[in-house]
């Protein structure tokens, strides 16, 4: 025997057979119906009641044998369990569930468990439009759609993107803050801006899935028409949106309210996503309701708004528009998600000017390190701090635009300011099968260097990869070395030739992305092995292999290592041949100026700091400050003086009085090298001064252009103001003329009425005279 269970559901209150509302009934009257169907008869009668052999009902969700003798018969003779036709649960039950006092609401406080709730099995799929069925969207889809945001701060970024896109419509700021729900005292999120706002149609598109006009705008960040739904549902279960739109193309100002409430849909047992909406239009003196269907529907929307939103009346709802001027959007997210410990995912207490997140993204060790290493602060804190993440979220912030977080401006930060030993590499994607890679004009300038705290050997590395000014991959780590290789190297680039994923926290895996990833990894390895000794690491590359890596495009660490081993082996064999002696005497000491005609040339690598002392020989690889980047080769040849060959003692040592060092020659070579260095420095300095002058000239030209544009803007503003004044005067004149005409019309109407009364009076007198004459 198969058992079918219809579990507990909270539905909207209906009216009973007598027409009375079910509001105010006791909660204990909620019935859990358990129908066991048999193999003999499992059909359903016309009134929707199962004709199974056994039926029992319990007011508390369990079996209740006391009702066995109180069964009733329907009009068709079907035996119904006692209480089956009792009224459905009242609205106050659902409201208590929405406020967190019911069992259903408590089970969905955690985001990753919010999708686990039962749905009704009695769906009605008979509705159609024009003979074609609609694809229905269950409320659970709101939750599953929001799971694309694994990282909660990524949801904030989506909402910031929407505000930044409104710059074209006049937005000058976006404000993120915390509010308190007056109904239950819980905390809420506020995101507002003064952009162009949304008219009633755009508000409905915003609440719908997949509608986006931004995909046609070149510089817009939003593309898919899904960010608002995923981000708000990831932050909390419910969101209410207030938006005011200024008049455009002769239309009147409008303001709209939309409620996207997962709690409302869930607790009322909706099988489709229903969004209550209220629209208003500016009249002559006040805002008027826009009735789209009927006044009854308007009342239903208002009732749902008041019951399921944080506001208790229409007056409180309309007060939210007092925070706006002529245009803007105000988003309030409430019923925020909690973690496994029953605390809010978002932390509002730790920093009064920040919103942080709890959990695995928060590392107390990194927070302590951020205080010690300020140049690595963003790498160490962006995972849990919204202020830190928002400061690097955009590569460029438009002038005059402000991001305000809990009453304090977010300072824009470019991690290039945290770098030292900066270098730039231009990367051009290779043409391939991907459409985005066929444009030969698309390039990415990769700026990379050591973080200024790299000398402390902290593990900070990765690339900040932007797409259309928006950070997609923060500190993208490509080199996962088992040792310390790669530490301290950070980079920045804007890659507009790769497509971001829907959550904008990664890129679509394409051939172009794979090539970019390989090239960035190669850049980091080359940079690290070339410059790591400058920050205290042991050198990873010799002069010869360094030259190969800089000149050969096919340089890889493996080929460099093979070349280095071969070079060391060859040098070792050569030194053994030179140092060997057939007479059994000890080898010649490595002192310049000694030896006979057979002594070969000697090549040495000397750091430029060591040139100050001609006798200084501390330029070995054991010196941690040895700089392969600024080495020079000094080639000296021992003079052939057969008569001055060294005389060895019994122990093979060289007597001091028999060794002659050519100090004059070394000093002369040292002097020549210093002159070469000075000439090189002068040449470099001259080039830099020339470039600086060119840059200054360019800046002056840009300043002149800026001043010219400002003057034009001022002139246009004045012209606009004059036009506005003319229109105002014209409107005032028309109003006065209209008032005058109204007065004249009123006087004319009065005169006409007087004349009509006079005519009637004359006719009456005429009739009287006629009757008198007749009599």
PDB file of C-alpha atoms in Angstrom, residues 198-209 211 229 256-257 275-279 290 292 301:
ATOM      1  CA  UNK A 198      12.358  53.460 -12.325  1.00  0.00           C
ATOM      2  CA  UNK A 199       8.928  54.119 -13.756  1.00  0.00           C
ATOM      3  CA  UNK A 200       6.206  51.475 -13.204  1.00  0.00           C
ATOM      4  CA  UNK A 201       7.197  49.479 -16.287  1.00  0.00           C
ATOM      5  CA  UNK A 202      10.905  49.444 -15.422  1.00  0.00           C
ATOM      6  CA  UNK A 203      10.072  48.486 -11.847  1.00  0.00           C
ATOM      7  CA  UNK A 204       8.253  45.414 -13.148  1.00  0.00           C
ATOM      8  CA  UNK A 205      11.175  44.566 -15.398  1.00  0.00           C
ATOM      9  CA  UNK A 206      13.500  44.909 -12.423  1.00  0.00           C
ATOM     10  CA  UNK A 207      11.421  42.436 -10.441  1.00  0.00           C
ATOM     11  CA  UNK A 208      11.241  40.040 -13.410  1.00  0.00           C
ATOM     12  CA  UNK A 209      13.924  37.617 -14.540  1.00  0.00           C
ATOM     13  CA  UNK A 211      15.049  41.793 -18.447  1.00  0.00           C
ATOM     14  CA  UNK A 229      17.199  39.237  -7.728  1.00  0.00           C
ATOM     15  CA  UNK A 256       6.524  52.925  -7.385  1.00  0.00           C
ATOM     16  CA  UNK A 257       6.818  50.402  -4.573  1.00  0.00           C
ATOM     17  CA  UNK A 275       5.114  40.556  -6.470  1.00  0.00           C
ATOM     18  CA  UNK A 276       2.797  43.147  -4.882  1.00  0.00           C
ATOM     19  CA  UNK A 277       3.168  46.534  -6.608  1.00  0.00           C
ATOM     20  CA  UNK A 278       1.922  50.054  -5.915  1.00  0.00           C
ATOM     21  CA  UNK A 279       2.253  52.923  -8.409  1.00  0.00           C
ATOM     22  CA  UNK A 290      -2.367  54.531 -10.656  1.00  0.00           C
ATOM     23  CA  UNK A 292      -3.858  49.352 -13.429  1.00  0.00           C
ATOM     24  CA  UNK A 301      -1.550  44.891  -3.040  1.00  0.00           C
TER      25      UNK A 301
END
